[in-house]
Coordinates of C-alpha atoms (C1' of nucleotides) in Angstrom, one line a residue:
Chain A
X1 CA 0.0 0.0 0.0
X2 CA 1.1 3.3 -1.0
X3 CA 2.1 6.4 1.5
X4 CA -0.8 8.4 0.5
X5 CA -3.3 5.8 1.7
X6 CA -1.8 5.0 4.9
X7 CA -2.1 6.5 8.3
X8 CA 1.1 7.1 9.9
X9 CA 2.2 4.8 12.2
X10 CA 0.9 5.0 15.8
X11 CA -2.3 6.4 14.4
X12 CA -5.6 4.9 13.5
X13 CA -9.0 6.0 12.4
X14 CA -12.3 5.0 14.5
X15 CA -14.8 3.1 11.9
X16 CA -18.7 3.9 12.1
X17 CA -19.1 0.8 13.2
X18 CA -17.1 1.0 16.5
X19 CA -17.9 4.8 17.0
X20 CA -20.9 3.7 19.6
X21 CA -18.4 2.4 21.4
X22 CA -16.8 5.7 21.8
X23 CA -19.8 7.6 22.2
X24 CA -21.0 5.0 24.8
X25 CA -17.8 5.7 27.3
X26 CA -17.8 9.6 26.1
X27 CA -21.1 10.0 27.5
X28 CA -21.0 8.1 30.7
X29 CA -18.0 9.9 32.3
X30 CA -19.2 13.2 31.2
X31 CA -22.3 12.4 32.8
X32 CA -20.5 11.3 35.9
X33 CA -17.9 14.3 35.4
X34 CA -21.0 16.6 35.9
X35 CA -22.6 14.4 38.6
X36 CA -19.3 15.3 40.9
X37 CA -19.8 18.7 39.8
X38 CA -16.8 18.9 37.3
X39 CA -17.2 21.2 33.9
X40 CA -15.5 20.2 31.1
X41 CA -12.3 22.5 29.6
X42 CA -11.1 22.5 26.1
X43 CA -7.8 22.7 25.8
X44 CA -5.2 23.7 22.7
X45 CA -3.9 20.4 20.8
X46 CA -0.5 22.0 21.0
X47 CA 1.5 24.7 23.2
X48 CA 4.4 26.0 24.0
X49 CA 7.4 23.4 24.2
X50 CA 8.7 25.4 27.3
X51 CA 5.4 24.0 29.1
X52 CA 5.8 20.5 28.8
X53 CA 9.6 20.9 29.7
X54 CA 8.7 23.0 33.0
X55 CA 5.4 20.9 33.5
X56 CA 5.8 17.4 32.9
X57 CA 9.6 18.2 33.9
X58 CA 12.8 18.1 31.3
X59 CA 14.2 14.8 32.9
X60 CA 11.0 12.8 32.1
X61 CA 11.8 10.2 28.9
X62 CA 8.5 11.9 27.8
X63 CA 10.0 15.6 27.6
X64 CA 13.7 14.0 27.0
X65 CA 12.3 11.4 24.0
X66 CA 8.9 11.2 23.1
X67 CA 7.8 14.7 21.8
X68 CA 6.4 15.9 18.9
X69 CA 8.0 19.4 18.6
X70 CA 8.6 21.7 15.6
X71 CA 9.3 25.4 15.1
X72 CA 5.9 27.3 13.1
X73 CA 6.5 29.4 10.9
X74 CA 6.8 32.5 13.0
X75 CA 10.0 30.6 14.6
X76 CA 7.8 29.4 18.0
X77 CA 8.9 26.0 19.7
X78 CA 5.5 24.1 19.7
X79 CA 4.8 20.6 21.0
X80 CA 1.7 18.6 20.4
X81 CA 0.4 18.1 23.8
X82 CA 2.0 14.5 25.2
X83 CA -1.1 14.4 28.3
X84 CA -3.2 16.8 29.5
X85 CA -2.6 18.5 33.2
X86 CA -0.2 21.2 32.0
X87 CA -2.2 22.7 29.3
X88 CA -5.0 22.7 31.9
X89 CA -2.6 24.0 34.2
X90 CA -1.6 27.1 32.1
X91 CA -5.4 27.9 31.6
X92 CA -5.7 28.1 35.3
X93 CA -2.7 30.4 35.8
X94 CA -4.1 32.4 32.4
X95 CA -7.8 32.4 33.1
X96 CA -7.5 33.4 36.4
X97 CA -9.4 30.6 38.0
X98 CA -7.5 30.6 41.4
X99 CA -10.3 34.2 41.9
X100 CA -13.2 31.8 40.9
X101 CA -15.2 30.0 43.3
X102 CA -12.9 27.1 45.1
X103 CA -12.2 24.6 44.7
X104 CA -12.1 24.5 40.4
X105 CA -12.9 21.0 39.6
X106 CA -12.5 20.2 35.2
X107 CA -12.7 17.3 33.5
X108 CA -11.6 16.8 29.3
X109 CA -12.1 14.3 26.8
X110 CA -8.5 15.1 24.8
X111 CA -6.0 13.3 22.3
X112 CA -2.5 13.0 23.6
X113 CA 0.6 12.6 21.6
X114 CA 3.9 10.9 22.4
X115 CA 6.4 9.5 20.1
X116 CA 6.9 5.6 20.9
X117 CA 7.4 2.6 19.4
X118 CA 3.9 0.9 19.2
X119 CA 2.1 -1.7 20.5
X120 CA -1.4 -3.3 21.8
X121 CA -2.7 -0.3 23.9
X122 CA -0.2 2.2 23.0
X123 CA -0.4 4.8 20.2
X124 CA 1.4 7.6 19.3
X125 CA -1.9 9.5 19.0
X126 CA -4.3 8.4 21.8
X127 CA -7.4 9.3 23.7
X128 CA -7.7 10.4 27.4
X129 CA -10.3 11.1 29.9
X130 CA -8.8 13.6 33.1
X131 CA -10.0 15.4 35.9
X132 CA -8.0 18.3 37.5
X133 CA -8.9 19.3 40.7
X134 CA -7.7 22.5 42.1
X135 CA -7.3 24.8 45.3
X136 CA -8.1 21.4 48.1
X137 CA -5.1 20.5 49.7
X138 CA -7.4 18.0 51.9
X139 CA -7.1 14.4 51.7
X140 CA -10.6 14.6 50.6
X141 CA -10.3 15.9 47.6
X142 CA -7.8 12.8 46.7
X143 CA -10.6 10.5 47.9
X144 CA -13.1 11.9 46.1
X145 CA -11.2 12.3 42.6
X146 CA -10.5 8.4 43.3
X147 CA -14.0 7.9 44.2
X148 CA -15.1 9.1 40.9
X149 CA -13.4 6.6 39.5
X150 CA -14.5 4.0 41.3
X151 CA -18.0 4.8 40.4
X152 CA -16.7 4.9 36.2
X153 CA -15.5 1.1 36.3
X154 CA -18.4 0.1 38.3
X155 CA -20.8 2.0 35.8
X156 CA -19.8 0.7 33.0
X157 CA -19.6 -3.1 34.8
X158 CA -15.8 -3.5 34.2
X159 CA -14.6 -5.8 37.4
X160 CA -11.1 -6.7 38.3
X161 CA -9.5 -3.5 37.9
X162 CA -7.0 -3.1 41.0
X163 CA -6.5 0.1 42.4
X164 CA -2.8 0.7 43.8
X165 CA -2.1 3.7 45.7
X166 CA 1.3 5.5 47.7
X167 CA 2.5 8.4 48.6
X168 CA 5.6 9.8 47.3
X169 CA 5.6 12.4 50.0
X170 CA 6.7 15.9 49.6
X171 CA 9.9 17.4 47.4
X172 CA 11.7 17.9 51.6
X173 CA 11.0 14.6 52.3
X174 CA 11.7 13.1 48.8
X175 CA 15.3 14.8 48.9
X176 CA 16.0 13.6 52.3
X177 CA 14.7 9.6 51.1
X178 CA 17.1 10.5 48.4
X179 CA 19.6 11.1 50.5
X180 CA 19.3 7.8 52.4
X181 CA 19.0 5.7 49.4
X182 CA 22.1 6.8 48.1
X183 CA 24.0 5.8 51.2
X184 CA 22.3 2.6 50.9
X185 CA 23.1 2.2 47.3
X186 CA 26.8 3.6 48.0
X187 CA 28.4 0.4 48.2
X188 CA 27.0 -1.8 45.8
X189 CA 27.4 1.0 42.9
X190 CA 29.2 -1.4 40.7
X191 CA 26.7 -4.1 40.3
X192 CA 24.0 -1.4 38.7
X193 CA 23.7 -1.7 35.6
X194 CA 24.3 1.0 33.4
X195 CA 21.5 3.2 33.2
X196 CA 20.9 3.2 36.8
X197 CA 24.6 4.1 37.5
X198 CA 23.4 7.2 36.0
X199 CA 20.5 7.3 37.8
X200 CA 22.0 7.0 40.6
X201 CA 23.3 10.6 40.1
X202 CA 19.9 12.4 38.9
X203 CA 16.9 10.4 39.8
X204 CA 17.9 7.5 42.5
X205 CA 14.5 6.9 43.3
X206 CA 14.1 5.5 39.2
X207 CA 16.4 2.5 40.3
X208 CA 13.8 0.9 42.4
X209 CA 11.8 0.0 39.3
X210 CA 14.4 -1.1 37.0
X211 CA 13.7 -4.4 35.5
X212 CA 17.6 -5.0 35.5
X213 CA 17.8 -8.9 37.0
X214 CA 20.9 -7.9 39.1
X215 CA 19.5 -4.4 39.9
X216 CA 16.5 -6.1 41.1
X217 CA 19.1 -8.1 43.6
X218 CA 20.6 -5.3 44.6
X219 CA 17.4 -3.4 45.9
X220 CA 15.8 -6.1 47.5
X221 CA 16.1 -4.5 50.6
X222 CA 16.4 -0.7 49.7
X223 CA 14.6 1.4 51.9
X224 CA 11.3 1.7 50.7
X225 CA 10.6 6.0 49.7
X226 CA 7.0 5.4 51.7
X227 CA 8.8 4.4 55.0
X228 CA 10.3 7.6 54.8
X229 CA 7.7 10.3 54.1
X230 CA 7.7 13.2 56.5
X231 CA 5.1 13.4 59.2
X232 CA 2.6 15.7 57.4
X233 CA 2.9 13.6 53.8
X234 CA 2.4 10.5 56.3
X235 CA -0.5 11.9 58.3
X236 CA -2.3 12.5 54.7
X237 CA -1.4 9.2 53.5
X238 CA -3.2 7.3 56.4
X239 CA -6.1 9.8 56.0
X240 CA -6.8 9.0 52.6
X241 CA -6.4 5.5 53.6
X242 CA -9.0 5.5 55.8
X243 CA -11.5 7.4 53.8
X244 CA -11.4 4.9 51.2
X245 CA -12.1 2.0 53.1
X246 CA -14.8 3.9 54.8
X247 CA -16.2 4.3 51.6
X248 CA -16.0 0.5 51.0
X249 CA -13.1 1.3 47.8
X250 CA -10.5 -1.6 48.1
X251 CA -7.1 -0.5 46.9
X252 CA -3.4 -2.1 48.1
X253 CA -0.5 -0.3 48.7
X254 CA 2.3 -1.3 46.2
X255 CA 5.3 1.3 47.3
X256 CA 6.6 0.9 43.7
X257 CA 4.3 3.5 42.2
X258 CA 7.0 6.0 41.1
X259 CA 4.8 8.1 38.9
X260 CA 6.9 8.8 35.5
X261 CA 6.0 12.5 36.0
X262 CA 8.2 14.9 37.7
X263 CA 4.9 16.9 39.5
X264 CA 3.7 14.5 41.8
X265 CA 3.6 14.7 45.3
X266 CA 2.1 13.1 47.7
X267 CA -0.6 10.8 46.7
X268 CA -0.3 8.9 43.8
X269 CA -2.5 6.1 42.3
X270 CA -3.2 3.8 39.3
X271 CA -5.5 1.3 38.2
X272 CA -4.4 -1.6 36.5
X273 CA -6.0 -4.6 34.6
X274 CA -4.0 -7.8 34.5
X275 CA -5.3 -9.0 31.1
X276 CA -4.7 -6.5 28.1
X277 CA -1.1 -6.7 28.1
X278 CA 2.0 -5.0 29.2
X279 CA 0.0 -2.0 28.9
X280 CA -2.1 -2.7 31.8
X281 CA -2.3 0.8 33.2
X282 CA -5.7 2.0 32.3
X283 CA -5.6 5.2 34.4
X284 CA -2.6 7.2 36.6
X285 CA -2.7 10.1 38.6
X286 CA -1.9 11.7 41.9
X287 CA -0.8 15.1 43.5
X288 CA 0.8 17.5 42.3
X289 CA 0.7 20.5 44.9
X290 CA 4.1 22.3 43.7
X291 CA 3.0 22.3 39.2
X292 CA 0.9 25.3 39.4
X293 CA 3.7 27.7 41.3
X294 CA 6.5 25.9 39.0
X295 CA 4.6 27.2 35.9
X296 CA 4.0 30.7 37.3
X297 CA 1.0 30.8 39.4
X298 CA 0.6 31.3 42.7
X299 CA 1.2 28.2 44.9
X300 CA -1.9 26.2 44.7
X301 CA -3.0 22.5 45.4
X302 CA -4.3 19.9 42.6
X303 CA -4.8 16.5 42.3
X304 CA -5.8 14.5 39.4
X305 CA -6.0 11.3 36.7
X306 CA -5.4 10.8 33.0
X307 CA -7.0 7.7 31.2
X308 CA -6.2 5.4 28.3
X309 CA -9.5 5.4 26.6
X310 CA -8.0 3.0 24.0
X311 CA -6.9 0.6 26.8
X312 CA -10.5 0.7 28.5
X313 CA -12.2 0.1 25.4
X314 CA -9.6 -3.0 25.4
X315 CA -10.1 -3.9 28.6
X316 CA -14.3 -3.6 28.1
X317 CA -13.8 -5.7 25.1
X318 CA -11.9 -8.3 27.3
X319 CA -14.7 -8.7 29.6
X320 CA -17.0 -8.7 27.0
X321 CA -19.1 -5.9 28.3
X322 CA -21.8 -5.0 25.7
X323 CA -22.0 -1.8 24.4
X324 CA -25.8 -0.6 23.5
X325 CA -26.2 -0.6 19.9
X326 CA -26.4 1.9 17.5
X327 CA -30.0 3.1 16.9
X328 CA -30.7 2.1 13.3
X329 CA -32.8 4.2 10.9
X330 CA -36.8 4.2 11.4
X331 CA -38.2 4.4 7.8
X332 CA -36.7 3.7 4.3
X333 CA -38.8 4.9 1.8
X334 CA -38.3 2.5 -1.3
X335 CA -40.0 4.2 -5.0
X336 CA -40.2 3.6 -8.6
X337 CA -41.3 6.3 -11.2
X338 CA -40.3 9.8 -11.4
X339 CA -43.1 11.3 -9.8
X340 CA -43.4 8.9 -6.8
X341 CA -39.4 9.6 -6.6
X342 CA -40.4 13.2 -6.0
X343 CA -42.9 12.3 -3.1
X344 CA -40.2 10.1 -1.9
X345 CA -37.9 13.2 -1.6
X346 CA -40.5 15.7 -0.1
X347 CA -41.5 12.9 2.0
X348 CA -38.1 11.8 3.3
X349 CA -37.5 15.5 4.3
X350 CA -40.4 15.9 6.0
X351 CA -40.5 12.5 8.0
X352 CA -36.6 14.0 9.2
X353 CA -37.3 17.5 10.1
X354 CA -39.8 15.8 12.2
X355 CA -37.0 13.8 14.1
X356 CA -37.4 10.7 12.2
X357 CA -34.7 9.2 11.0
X358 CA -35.3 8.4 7.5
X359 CA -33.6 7.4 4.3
X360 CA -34.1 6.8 0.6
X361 CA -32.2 5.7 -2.2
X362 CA -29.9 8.1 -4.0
X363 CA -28.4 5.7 -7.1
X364 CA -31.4 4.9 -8.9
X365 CA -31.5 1.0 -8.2
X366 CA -34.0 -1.2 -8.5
X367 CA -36.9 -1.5 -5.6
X368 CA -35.2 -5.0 -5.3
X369 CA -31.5 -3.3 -4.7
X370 CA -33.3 -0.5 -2.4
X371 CA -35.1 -3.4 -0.5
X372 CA -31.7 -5.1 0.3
X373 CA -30.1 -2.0 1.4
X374 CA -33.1 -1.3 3.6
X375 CA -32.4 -4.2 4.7
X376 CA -28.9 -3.8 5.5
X377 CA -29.3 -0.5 7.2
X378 CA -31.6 -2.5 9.7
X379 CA -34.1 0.0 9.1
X380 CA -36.8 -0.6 11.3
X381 CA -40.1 -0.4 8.6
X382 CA -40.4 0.2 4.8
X383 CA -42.8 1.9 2.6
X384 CA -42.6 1.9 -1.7
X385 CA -44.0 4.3 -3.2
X386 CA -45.1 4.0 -7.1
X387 CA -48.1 5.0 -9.6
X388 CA -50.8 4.0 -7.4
X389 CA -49.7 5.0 -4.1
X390 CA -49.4 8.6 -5.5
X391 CA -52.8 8.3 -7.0
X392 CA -54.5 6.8 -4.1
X393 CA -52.6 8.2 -1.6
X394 CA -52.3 4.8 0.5
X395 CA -49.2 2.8 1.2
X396 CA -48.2 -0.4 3.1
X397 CA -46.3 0.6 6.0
X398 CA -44.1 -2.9 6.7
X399 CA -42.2 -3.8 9.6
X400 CA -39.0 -5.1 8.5
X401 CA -38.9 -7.0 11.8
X402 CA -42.1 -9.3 11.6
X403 CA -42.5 -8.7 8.0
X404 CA -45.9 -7.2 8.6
X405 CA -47.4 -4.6 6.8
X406 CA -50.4 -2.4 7.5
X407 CA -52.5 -0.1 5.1
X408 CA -52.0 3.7 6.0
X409 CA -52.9 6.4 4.2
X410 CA -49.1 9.0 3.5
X411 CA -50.6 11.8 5.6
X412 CA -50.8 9.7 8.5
X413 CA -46.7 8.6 8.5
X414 CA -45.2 11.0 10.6
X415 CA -47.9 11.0 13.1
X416 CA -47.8 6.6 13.6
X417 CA -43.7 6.7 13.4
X418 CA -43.7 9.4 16.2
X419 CA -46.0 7.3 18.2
X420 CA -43.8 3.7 18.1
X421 CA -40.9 6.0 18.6
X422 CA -42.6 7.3 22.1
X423 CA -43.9 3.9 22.7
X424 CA -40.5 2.1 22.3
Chain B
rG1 C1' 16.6 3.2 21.0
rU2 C1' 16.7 -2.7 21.5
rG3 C1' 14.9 -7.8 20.3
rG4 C1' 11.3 -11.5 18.1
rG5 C1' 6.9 -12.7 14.7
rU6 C1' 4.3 -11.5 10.2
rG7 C1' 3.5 -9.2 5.0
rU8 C1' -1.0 -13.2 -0.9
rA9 C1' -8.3 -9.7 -3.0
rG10 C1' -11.9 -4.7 1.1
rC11 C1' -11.6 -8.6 5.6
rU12 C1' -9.9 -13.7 7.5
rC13 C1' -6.7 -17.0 5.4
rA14 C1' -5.1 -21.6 1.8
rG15 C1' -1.3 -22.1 -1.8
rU16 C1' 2.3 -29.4 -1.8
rU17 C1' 9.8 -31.0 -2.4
rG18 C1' 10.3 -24.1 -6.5
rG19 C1' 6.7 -25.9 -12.1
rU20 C1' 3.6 -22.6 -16.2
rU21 C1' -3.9 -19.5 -16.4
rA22 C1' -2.8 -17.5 -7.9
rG23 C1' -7.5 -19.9 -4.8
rA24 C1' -11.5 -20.3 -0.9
rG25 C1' -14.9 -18.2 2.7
rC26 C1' -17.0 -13.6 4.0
rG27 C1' -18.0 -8.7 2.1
rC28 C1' -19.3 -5.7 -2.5
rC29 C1' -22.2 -5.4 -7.3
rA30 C1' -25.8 -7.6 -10.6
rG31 C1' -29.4 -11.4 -12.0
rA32 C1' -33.0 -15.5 -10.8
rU33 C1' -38.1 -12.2 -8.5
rU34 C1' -39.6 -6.3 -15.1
rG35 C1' -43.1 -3.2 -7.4
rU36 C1' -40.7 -5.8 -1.7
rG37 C1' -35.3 -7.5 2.4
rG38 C1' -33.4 -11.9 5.2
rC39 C1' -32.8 -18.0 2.9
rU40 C1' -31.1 -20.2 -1.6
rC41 C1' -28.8 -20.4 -6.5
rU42 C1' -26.1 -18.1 -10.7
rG43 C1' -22.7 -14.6 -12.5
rG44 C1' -19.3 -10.3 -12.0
rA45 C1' -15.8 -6.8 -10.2
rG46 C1' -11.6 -6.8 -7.3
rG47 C1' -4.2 -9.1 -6.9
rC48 C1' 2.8 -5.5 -9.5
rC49 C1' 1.7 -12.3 -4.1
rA50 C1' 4.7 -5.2 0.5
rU51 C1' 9.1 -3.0 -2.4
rG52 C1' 14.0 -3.6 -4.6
rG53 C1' 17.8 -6.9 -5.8
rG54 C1' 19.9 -12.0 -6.0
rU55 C1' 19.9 -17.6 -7.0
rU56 C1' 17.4 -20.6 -10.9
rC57 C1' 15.5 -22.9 -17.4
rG58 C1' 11.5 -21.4 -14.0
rA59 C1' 10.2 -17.7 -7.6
rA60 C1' 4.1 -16.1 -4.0
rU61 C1' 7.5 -20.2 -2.5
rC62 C1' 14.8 -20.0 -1.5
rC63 C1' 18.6 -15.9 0.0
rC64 C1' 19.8 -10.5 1.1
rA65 C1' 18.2 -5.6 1.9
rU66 C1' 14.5 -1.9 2.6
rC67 C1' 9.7 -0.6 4.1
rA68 C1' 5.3 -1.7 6.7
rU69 C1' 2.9 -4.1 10.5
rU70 C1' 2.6 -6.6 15.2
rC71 C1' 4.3 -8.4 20.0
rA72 C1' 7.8 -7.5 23.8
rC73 C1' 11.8 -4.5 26.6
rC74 C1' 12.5 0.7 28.4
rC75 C1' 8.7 4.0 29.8
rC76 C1' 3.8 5.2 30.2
rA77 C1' -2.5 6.3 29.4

RNA sequence: GUGGGUGUAGCUCAGUUGGUUAGAGCGCCAGAUUGUGGCUCUGGAGGCCAUGGGUUCGAAUCCCAUCAUUCACCCCA
């Protein structure tokens, strides 16, 4: 296949038939969004490079390698957006929102771009849900941005999805943890392999999750970052604890959680399905109480999530979760002649301006042909239209589903589809 | 960036130790039914066998390269 008729790699297109699918998840957590009283924000698809570097932060391998950054024409750095919090975040700082009433809760439905190498649940362009929660500070707010996601899995009837949480604590205590790690990591320096001996430099804490066999030795018994949390991070930690499993949400602990984002603090969570892959994070997200003052505002509290929409479509697919089908149309209108084609047009428009969802054929087939396609649209009843239905102004109204037909006079349609569209 | 698998019709795939006109099912279009769908039957369209090179009398088949795709590692949604 040619260049021209391909999409580049890491991209796809959604078909019209799987688009239900994607209204169908759209839907439900914009209605629960609004439900926990967050409004939806539209973002920019791109921004300013310098965002993403001070946001997401410059040693992330998403700032350092997976990008997609180019100069416009008037010379600007600009990167297609790689997640979502920091273009939110700017729109806080820009809009002003810290005067609006608090705390500002938003929720988006966005594409994200990052340049990786591809593979089942992982595109270069892909969808997420998120939720930004600004201005609460209070272990509350972490509950209940967990809470609403709790309440989306349930909704939509996906089971099994295991909700990990930790607390990477605060940048004082993370620097002293540092500190402690190093010393512990001092002597055995030589058996790391060799990314981690640089890591051991910048980001210690990134050694703890290598998948290095002899690394994995060595850090058996590291001290673990949660053990270590000052008293403050600590006293949040348990509080959020113990509002979850007041409010019956079972999560477990797992002190690897090293979010791959340089804003978190504090509180940080995913949740994770154990049969679609590698790519088994379907949703990460946490704290991030310093982002807003490191991108200009004045200091100011957030928590929130991104989600892989492509990996819980996978993982709804997996579980074989059925998706309400699309609503097919409620009328063909099947004809033969010229003038009972043009009572077929004026009748098509005025069955849809009524609401009905009508259609016709447009390639001058045969009533055999237009009966097949009828038929293949799944429209719900028929009606053909020729010399004497024009003259008499009766028709045969059939239901495609039984195969029954009833005698109706034309003037009469709207009125009867209307009423099986009430009643049904 | 690293490693493995796979590239034949719109889709899912056959294709014998290399052998001459490359197949099936599904889908699409048309007809059987000149004004009625599904079921059935008949016919049709649709292929540079990913691309380029090599071996050979002869390559979809064997070799090399490139590209694409997919899975995995790293990392993440």
């Amino acid at each position: 296949m040619e260049m021209l008729a391909k999409a580049p790699k890491g991209t796809r297109d959604i078909l019209p038939d799987e688009i239900h699918k994607w209204y169908y998840v759209e839907e439900k957590f914009r209605e629960i969004a609004n439900r926990f009283g967050y409004k939806e924000i539209r973002i920019p698809v791109f921004e300013h490079t310098e965002l993403f570097e001070r946001g997401v932060g410059d040693t992330t391998d998403i700032v350092q390698k997976e990008m997609y950054t180019f100069n416009d024409k008037g010379g600007r750095s600009i990167t297609l957006r790689p997640e979502g919090t920091a273009g939110v975040v700017r729109s806080y700082i820009q809009n002003g929102m810290s005067s609006w009433a608090q705390p500002v809760k938003l929720f988006y439905d966005i594409t994200a771009y990052r340049y990786e190498n591809v593979q089942k649940g992982r595109y270069r362009e892909f969808h997420q849900f998120g939720v930004e929660l600004f201005g609460a500070a209070h272990p509350g707010a972490d509950v209940e941005v967990i809470s609403l996601l709790h309440l989306f899995f349930k909704e939509l009837g996906i089971k099994n999805l295991a909700l990990n949480i930790n607390s990477i604590g605060c940048p004082t205590c993370r620097e002293k943890y540092n500190q402690k790690l190093k010393e512990f990591l001092g002597t055995k320096l030589d058996n790391l392999c060799h990314t981690c001996k640089e890591r051991y430099d910048r980001n210690p804490m990134r050694i703890l999750d290598c998948k290095d066999d002899s690394c994995k030795q060595m850090v058996v018994n590291a001290p673990a970052l949660l053990d270590h949390i000052c008293e403050d991070c600590a006293k949040h930690f348990e509080r959020v604890k113990s509002k979850l499993t007041a409010m019956d949400i079972p999560f477990s602990i797992d002190k690897g959680i090293v979010r791959g984002l340089d804003y978190y603090t504090r509180t940080v969570f995913e949740f994770v399905s154990e049969n679609i892959g590698s790519q088994g994070t379907v949703c990460g997200g946490g704290r991030y109480d310093g982002l807003i003052e490191a991108c200009g505002g004045t200091p100011t509290p957030g928590i929130g999530f991104g989600l892989g929409v492509e990996r819980l479509l996978l993982e709804m697919d997996n579980q074989k979760i059925e998706i309400p089908a699309p609503k097919s149309p409620d009328i063909f209108i099947g004809f033969v002649g010229e003038q009972a084609e043009e009572l077929a047009e004026s009748l098509t428009l005025k069955l849809r301006a009524a609401g009905i969802s009508c259609d016709k054929d447009i390639m001058a087939r045969s009533v055999r042909a237009q009966m097949k396609y009828a038929n293949k649209i799944n429209s719900r009843f028929i009606i053909i239209l020729g010399d004497n239905e024009v003259e008499s102004g009766k028709v045969e109204l059939k239901d495609m589903t039984t195969g029954e037909t009833k005698d109706i006079n034309i003037d009469t349609i709207v009125d009867r589809l209307l009423k099986y569209k009430i009643g049904n």
